[in-house]
mmCIF file of C-alpha atoms and ligand atoms in Angstrom:
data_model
loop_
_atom_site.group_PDB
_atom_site.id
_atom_site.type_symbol
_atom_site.label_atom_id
_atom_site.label_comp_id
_atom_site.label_asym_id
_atom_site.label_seq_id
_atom_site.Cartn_x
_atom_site.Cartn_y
_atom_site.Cartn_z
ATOM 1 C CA UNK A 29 -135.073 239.447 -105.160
ATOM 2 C CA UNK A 30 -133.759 238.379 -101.521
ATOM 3 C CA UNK A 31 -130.257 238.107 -100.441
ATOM 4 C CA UNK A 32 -129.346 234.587 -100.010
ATOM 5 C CA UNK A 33 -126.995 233.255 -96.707
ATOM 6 C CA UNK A 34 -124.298 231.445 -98.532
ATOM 7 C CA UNK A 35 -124.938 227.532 -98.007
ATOM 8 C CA UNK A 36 -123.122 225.234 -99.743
ATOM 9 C CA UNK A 37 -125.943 224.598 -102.338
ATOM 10 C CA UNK A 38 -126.444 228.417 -102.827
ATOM 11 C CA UNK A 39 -122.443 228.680 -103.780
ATOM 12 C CA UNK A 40 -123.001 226.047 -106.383
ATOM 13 C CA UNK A 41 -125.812 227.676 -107.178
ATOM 14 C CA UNK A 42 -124.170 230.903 -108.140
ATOM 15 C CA UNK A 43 -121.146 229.371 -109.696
ATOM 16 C CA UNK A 44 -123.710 227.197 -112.285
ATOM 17 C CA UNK A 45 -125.201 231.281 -112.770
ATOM 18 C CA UNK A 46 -121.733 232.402 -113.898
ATOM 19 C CA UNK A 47 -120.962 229.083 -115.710
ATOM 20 C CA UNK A 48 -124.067 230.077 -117.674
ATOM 21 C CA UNK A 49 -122.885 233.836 -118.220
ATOM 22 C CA UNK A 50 -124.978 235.189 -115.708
ATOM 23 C CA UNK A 51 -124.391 238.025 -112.361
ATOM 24 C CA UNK A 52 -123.475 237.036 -109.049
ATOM 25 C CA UNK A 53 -122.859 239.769 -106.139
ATOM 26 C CA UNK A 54 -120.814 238.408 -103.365
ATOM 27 C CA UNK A 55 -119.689 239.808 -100.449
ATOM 28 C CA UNK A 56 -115.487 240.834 -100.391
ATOM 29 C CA UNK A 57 -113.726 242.835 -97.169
ATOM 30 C CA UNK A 58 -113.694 245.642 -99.344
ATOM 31 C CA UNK A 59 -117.212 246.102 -100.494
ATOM 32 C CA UNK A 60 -119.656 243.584 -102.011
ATOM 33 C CA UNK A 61 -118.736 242.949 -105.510
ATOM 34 C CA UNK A 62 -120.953 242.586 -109.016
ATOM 35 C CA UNK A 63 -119.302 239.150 -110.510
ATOM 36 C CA UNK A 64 -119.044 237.794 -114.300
ATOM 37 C CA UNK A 65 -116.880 235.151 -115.598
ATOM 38 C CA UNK A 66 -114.507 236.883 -116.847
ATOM 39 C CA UNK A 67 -113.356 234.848 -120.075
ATOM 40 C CA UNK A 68 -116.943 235.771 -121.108
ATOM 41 C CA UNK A 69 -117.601 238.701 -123.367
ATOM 42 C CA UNK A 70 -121.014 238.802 -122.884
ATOM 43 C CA UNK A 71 -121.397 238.417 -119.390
ATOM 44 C CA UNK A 72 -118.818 241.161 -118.809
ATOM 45 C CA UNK A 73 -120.707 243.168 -120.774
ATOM 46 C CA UNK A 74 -123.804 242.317 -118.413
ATOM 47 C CA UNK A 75 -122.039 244.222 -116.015
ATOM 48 C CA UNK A 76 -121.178 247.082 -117.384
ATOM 49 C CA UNK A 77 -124.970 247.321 -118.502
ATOM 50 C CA UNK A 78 -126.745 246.673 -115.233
ATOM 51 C CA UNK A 79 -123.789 249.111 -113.534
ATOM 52 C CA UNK A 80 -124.564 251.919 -116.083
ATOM 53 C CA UNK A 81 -120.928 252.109 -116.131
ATOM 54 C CA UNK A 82 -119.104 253.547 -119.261
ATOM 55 C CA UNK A 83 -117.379 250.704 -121.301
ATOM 56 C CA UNK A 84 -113.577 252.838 -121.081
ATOM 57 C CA UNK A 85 -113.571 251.740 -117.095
ATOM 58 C CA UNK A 86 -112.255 248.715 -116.948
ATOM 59 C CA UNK A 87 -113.034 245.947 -114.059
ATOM 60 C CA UNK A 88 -110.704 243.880 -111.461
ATOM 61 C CA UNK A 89 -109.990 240.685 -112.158
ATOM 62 C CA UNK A 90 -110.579 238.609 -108.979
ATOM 63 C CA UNK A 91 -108.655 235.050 -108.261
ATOM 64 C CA UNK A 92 -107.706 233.488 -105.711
ATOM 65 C CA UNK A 93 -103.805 234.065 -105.657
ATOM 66 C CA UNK A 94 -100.722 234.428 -106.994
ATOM 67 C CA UNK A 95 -100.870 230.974 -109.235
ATOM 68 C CA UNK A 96 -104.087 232.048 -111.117
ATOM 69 C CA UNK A 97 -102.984 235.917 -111.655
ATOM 70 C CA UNK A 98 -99.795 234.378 -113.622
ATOM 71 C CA UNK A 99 -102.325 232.567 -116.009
ATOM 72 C CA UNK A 100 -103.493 235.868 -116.574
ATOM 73 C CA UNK A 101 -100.985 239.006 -116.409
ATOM 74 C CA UNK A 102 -96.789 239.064 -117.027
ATOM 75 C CA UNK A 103 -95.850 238.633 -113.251
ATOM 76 C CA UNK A 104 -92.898 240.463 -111.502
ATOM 77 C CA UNK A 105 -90.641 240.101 -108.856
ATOM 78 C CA UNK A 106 -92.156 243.091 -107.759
ATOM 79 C CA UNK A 107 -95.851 241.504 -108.197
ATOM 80 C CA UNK A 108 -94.376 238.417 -106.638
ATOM 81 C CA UNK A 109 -93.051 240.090 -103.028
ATOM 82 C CA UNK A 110 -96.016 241.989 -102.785
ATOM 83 C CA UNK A 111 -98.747 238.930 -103.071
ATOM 84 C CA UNK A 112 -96.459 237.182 -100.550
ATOM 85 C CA UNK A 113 -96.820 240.246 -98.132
ATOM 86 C CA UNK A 114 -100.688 241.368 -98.821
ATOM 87 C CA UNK A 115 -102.676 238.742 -100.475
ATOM 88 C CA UNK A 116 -105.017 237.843 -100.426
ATOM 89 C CA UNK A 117 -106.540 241.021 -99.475
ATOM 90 C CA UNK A 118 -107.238 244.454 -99.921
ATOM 91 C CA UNK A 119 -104.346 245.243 -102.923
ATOM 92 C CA UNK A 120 -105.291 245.133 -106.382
ATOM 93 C CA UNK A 121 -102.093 244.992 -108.950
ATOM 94 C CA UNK A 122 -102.312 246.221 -112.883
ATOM 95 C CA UNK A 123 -100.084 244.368 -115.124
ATOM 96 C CA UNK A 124 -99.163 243.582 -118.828
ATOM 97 C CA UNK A 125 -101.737 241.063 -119.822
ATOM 98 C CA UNK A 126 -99.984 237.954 -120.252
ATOM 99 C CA UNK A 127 -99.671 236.992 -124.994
ATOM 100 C CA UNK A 128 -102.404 233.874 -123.764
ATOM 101 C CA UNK A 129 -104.346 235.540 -121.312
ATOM 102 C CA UNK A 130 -108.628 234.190 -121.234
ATOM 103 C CA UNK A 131 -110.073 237.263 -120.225
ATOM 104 C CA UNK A 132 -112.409 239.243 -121.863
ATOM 105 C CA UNK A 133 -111.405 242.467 -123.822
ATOM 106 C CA UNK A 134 -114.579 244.023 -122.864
ATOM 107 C CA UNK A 135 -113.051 243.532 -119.210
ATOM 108 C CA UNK A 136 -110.104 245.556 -119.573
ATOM 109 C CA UNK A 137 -111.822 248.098 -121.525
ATOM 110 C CA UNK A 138 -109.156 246.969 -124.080
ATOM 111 C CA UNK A 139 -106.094 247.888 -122.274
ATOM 112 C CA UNK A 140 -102.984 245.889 -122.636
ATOM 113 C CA UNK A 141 -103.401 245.937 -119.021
ATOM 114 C CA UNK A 142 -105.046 244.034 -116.139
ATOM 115 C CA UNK A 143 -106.111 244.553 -112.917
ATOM 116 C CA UNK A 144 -106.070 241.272 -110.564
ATOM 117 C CA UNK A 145 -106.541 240.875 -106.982
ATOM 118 C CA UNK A 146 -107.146 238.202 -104.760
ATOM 119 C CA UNK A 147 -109.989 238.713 -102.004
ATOM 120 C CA UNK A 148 -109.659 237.759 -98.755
ATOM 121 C CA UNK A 149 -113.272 237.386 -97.967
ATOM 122 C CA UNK A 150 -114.300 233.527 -96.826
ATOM 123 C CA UNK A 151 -117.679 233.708 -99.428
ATOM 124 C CA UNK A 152 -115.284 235.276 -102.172
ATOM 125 C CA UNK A 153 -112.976 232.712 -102.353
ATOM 126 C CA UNK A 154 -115.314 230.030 -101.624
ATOM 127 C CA UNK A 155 -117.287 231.188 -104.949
ATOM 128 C CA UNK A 156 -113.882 231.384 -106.987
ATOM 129 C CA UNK A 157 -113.450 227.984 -105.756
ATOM 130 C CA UNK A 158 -117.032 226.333 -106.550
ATOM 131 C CA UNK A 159 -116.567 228.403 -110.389
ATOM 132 C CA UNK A 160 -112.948 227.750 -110.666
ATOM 133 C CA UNK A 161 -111.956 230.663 -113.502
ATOM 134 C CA UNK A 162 -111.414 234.384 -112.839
ATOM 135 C CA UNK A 163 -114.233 236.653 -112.074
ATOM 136 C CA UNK A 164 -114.477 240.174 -113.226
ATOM 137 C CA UNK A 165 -116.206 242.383 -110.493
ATOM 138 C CA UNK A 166 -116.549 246.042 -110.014
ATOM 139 C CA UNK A 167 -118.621 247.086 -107.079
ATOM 140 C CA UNK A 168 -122.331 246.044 -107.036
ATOM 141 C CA UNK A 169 -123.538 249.492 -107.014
ATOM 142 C CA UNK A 170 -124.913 251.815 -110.039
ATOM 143 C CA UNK A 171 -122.602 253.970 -111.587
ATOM 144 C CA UNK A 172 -122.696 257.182 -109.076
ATOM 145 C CA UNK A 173 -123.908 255.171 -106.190
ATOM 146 C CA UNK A 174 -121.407 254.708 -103.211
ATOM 147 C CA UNK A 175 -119.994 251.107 -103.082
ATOM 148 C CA UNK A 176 -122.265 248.783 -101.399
ATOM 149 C CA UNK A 177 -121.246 247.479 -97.833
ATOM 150 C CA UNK A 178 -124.148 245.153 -96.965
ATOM 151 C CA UNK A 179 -126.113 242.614 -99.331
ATOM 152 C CA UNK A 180 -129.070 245.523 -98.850
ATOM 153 C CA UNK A 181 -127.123 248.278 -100.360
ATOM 154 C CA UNK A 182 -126.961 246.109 -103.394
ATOM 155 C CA UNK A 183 -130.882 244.879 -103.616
ATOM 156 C CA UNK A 184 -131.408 248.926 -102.633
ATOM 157 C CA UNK A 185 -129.577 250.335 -105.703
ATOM 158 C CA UNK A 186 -129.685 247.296 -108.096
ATOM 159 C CA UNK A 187 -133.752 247.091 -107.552
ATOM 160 C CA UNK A 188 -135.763 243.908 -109.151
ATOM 161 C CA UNK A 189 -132.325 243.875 -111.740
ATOM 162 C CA UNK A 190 -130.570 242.625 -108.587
ATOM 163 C CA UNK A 191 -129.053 239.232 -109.775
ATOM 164 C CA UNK A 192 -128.279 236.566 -107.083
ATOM 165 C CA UNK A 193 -126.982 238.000 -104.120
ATOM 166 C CA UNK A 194 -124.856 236.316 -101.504
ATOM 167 C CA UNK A 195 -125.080 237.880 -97.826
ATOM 168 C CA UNK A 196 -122.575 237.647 -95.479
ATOM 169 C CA UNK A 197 -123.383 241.074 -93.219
ATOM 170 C CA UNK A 198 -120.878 244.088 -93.843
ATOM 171 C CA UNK A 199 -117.905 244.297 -95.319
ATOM 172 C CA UNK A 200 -115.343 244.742 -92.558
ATOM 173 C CA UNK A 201 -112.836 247.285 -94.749
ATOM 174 C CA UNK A 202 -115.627 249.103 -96.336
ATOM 175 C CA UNK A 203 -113.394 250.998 -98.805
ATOM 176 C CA UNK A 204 -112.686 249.638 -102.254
ATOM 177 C CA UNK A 205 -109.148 247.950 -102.514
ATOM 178 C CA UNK A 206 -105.815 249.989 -103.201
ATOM 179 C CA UNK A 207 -104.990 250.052 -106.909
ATOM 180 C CA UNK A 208 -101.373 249.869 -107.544
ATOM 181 C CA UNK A 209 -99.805 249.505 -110.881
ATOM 182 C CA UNK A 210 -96.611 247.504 -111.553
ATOM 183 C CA UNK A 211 -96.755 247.930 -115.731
ATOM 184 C CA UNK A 212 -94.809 251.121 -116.173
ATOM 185 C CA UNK A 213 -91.160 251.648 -114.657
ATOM 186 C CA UNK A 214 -91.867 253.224 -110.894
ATOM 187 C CA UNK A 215 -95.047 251.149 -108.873
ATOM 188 C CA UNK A 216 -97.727 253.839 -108.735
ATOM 189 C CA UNK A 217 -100.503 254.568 -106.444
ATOM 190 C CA UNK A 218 -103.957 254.585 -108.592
ATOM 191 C CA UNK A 219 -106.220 254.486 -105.615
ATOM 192 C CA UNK A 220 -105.666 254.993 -102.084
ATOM 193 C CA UNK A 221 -107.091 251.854 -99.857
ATOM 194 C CA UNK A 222 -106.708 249.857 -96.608
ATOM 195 C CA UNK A 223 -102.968 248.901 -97.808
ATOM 196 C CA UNK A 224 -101.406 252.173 -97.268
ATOM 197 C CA UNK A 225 -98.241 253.717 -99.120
ATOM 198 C CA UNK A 226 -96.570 252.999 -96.030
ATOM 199 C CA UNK A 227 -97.151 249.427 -96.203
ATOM 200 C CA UNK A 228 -95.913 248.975 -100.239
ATOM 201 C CA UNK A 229 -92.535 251.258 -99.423
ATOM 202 C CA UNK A 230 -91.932 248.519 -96.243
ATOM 203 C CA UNK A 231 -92.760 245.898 -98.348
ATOM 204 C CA UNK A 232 -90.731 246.638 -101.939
ATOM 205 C CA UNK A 233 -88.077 248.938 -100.148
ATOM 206 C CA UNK A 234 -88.689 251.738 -102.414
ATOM 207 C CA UNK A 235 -91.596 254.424 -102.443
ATOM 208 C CA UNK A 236 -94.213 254.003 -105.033
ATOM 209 C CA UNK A 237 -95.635 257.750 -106.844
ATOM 210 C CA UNK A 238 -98.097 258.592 -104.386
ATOM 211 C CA UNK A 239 -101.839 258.953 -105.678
ATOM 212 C CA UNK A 240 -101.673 262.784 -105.900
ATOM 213 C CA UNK A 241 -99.163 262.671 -108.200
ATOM 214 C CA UNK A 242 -100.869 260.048 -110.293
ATOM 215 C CA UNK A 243 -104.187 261.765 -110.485
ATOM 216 C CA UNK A 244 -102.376 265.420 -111.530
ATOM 217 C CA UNK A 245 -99.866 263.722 -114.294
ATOM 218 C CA UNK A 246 -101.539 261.802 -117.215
ATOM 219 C CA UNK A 247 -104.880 259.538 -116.080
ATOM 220 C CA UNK A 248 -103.037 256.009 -115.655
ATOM 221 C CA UNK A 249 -105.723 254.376 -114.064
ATOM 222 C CA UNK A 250 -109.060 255.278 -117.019
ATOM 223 C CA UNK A 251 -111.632 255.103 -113.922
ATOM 224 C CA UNK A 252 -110.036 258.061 -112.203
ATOM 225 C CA UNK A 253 -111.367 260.072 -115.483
ATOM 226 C CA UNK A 254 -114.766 259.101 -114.539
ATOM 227 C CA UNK A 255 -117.382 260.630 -112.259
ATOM 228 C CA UNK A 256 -117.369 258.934 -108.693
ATOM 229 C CA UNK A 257 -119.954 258.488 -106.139
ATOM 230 C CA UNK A 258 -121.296 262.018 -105.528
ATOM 231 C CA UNK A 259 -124.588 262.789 -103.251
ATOM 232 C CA UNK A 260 -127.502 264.518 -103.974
ATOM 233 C CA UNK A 261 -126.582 267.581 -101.429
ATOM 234 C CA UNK A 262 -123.647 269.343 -100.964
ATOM 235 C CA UNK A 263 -120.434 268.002 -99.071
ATOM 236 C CA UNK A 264 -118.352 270.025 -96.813
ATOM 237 C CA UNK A 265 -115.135 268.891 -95.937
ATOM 238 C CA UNK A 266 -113.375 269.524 -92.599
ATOM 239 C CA UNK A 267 -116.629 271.054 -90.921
ATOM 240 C CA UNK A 268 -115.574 272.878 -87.288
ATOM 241 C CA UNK A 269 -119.648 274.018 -87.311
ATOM 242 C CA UNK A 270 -123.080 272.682 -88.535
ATOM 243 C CA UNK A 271 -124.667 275.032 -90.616
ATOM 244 C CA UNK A 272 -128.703 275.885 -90.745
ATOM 245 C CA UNK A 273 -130.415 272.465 -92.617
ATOM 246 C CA UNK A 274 -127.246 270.449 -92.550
ATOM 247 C CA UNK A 275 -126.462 266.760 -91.373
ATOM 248 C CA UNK A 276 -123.675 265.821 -89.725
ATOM 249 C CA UNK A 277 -121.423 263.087 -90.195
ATOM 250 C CA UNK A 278 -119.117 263.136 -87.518
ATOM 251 C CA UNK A 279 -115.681 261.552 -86.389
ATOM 252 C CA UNK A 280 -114.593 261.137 -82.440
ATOM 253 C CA UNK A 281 -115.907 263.780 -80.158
ATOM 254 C CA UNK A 282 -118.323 266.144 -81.257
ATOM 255 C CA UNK A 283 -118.313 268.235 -77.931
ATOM 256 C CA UNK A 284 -116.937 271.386 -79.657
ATOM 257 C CA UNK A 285 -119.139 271.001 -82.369
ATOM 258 C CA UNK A 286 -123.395 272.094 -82.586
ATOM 259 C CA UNK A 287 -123.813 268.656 -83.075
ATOM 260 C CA UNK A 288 -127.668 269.350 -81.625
ATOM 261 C CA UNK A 289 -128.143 271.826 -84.316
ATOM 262 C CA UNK A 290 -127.605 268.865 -86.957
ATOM 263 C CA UNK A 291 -130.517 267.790 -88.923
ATOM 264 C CA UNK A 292 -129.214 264.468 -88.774
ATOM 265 C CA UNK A 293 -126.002 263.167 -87.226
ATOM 266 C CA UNK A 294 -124.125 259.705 -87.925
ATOM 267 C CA UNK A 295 -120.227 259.343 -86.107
ATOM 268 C CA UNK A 296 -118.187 257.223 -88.678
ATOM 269 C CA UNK A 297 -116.483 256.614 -85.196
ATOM 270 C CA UNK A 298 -116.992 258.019 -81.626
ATOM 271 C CA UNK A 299 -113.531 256.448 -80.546
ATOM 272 C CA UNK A 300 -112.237 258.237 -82.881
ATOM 273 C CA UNK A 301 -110.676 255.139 -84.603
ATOM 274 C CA UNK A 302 -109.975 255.254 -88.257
ATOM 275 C CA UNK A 303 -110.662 251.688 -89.306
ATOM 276 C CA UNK A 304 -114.061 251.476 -87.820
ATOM 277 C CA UNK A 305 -115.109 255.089 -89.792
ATOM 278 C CA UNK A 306 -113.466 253.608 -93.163
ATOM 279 C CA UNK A 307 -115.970 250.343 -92.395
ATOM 280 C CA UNK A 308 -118.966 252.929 -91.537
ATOM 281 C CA UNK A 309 -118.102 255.477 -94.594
ATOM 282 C CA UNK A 310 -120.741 254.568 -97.458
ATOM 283 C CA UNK A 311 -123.253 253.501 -95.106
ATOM 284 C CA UNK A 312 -123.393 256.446 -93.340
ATOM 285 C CA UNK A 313 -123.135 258.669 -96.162
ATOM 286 C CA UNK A 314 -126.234 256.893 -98.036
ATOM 287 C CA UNK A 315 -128.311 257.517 -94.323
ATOM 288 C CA UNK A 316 -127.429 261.199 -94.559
ATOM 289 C CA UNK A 317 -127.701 262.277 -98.395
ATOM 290 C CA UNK A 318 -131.641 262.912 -98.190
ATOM 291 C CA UNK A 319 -132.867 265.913 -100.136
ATOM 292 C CA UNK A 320 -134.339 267.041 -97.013
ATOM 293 C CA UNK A 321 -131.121 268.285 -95.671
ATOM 294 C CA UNK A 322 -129.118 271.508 -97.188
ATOM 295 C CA UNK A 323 -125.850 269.148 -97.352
ATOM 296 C CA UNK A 324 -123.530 267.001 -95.107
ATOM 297 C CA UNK A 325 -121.044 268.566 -92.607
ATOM 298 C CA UNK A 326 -118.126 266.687 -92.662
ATOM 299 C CA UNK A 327 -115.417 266.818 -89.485
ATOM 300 C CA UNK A 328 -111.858 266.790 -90.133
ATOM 301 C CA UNK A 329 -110.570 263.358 -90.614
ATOM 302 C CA UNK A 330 -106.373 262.658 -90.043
ATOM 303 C CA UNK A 331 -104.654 262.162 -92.983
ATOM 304 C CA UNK A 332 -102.579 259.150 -92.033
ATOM 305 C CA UNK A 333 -103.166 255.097 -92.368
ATOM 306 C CA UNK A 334 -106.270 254.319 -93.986
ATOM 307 C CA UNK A 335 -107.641 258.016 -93.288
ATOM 308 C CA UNK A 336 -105.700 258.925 -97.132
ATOM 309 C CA UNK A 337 -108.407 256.714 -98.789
ATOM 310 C CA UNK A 338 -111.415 257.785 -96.411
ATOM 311 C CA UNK A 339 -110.608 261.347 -97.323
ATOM 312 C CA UNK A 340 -109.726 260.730 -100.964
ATOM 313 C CA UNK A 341 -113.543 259.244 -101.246
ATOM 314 C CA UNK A 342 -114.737 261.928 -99.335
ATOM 315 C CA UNK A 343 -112.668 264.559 -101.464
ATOM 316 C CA UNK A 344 -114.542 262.905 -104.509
ATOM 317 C CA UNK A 345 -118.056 262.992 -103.142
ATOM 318 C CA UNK A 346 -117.368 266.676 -102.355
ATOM 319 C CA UNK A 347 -116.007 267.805 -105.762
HETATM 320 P P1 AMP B 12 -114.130 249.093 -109.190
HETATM 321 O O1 AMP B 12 -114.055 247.705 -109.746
HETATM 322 O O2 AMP B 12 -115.464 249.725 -109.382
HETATM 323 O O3 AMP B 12 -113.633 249.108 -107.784
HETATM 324 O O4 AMP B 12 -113.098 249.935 -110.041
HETATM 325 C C1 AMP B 12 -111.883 249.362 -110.477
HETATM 326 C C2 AMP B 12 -110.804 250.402 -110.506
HETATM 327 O O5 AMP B 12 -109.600 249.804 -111.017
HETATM 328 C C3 AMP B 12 -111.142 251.559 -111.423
HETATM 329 O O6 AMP B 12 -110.672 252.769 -110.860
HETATM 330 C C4 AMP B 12 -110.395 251.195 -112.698
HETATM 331 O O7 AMP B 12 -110.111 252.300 -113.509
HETATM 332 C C5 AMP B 12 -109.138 250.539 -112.128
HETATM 333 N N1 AMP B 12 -108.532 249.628 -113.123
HETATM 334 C C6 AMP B 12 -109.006 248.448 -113.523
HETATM 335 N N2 AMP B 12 -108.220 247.915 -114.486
HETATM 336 C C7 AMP B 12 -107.224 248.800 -114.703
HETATM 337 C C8 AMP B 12 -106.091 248.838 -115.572
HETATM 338 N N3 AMP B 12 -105.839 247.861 -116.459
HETATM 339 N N4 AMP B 12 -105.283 249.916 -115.514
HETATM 340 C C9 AMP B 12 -105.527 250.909 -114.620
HETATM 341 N N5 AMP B 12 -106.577 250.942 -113.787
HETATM 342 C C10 AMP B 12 -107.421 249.898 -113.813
HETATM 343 MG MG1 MG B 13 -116.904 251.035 -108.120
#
């Protein structure tokens, strides 16, 4: 299976394939995404199957804004104020499901609940426009894998099961979107992503209950039970010296580090710039988990902006 560039007849294309009940991956800012239609049982259930993903992790609902999520979820004011600031983009919102809502059980691993976001990506929304109905999509990866950030990553992991895939180079985020959830009292952090805590306090006035606190109190968000993306080798976090065996993956300056002693090295960012390592993350981290190195040597990385979600990802690949 190749990756096909996303003419006009390959968008219809792919929206006939999920009319039918068929897969789709597509390209979003986040990562590139594994699409069903989402008012189909069976074509949800597709994707859990090709994932290898366990049926209690539900998917995100993609449209393409605010007047398709209220066909589908009880919106607030809160849900209202923070589409108007951040879609369509790199937010995802969980919600009541709204008493008429088309989507698949199967989808929201039969949760009164839904998650919905709106992509920004130009080939995302084009394909929610040629299909014209919500599309469920979790990342095109295996279960386990890292997300994938280029059509390849997808074909790589996904082998001759790979359905249609539209290319449109790398995702520019490269991190999956930040899960918030509006359906219990407080707003609550579920996953840390390019839309920071900073940015939903501005935005609502009020802090939401960071992601820490989420993950140590009861599991609101079921995928946070689940094993992430973990590599074959070891993971050290906040590396100040390669070990004997070990690759590097590197952020800024690595003029106090033994960088030559590295089996490998990639920098997720020589400037030392937080956006561009969040967009080189998975890619880098596929290059460098090889059996043929003892582990990965990670350098510090600043908790602030988007470097919460690059280290939360990088906490999970270590653990
Ligand atoms: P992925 O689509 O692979 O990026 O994963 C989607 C993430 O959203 C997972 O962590 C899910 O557990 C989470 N999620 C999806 N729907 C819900 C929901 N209704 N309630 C809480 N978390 C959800
Ligand atoms: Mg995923």
């Amino acid at each position: 299976m190749t990756a096909h560039t996303p003419t006009p007849q390959a968008l219809a294309q792919a929206a006939g394939v999920l009319r039918a009940g068929g897969l789709v991956a597509f390209p979003t800012e986040t990562v590139y995404g594994l699409g069903a239609d989402a008012r189909s049982a069976s074509a949800v259930e597709g994707v859990f199957a090709l994932k290898g993903r366990p049926a209690a992790n539900p998917l995100i609902i993609h449209v393409l804004g605010a007047v398709e999520a209220r066909a589908l979820v009880d919106w607030t004011p809160e849900a209202a104020a923070l589409a108007r600031r951040f879609w369509s983009g790199a937010l995802t919102l969980v919600l009541p499901k709204a008493p008429d809502c088309p989507v698949a059980r199967a989808a929201c691993a039969g949760l009164p609940t839904l998650a919905v976001r709106a992509p920004a990506h130009p080939v995302a929304r084009a394909l929610l426009r040629a299909f014209g109905g919500p599309i469920a999509a979790p990342s095109a990866n295996r279960s386990g894998a890292p997300s994938p950030t280029t059509a390849q990553h997808v074909l790589d992991d996904l082998g001759p099961d790979a359905p249609l895939t539209l290319a449109a180079g790398r995702s520019t985020i490269g991190l999956e979107s930040t899960v918030l959830d509006l359906s219990q009292g407080q707003p609550a952090i579920l996953r840390a992503g390019a839309v920071t805590a900073q940015h939903i306090a501005e935005c609502l006035g009020a802090e939401a209950i960071p992601m820490a606190d989420t993950r140590a109190g009861a599991p609101r968000s079921p995928g946070l039970a689940h094993r992430h993306y973990t590599p074959r080798i070891p993971v050290r976090l906040r590396a100040y010296e390669v070990r004997p065996g070990e690759a590097l993956l590197a952020f800024g300056s690595t003029r106090f580090m033994n960088a030559g002693a590295a089996a490998a090295v990639a920098n997720l960012s020589e400037a030392g710039d937080l956006d561009e390592a969040a967009a080189n993350l998975f890619a880098h981290m596929r290059a460098l988990d090889r059996p043929a190195h003892a582990g990965i040597a990670v350098m510090d990385i600043p908790q602030v902006g988007i470097g919460v979600a690059i280290n939360d990802r990088l906490a999970r690949a270590a653990e």
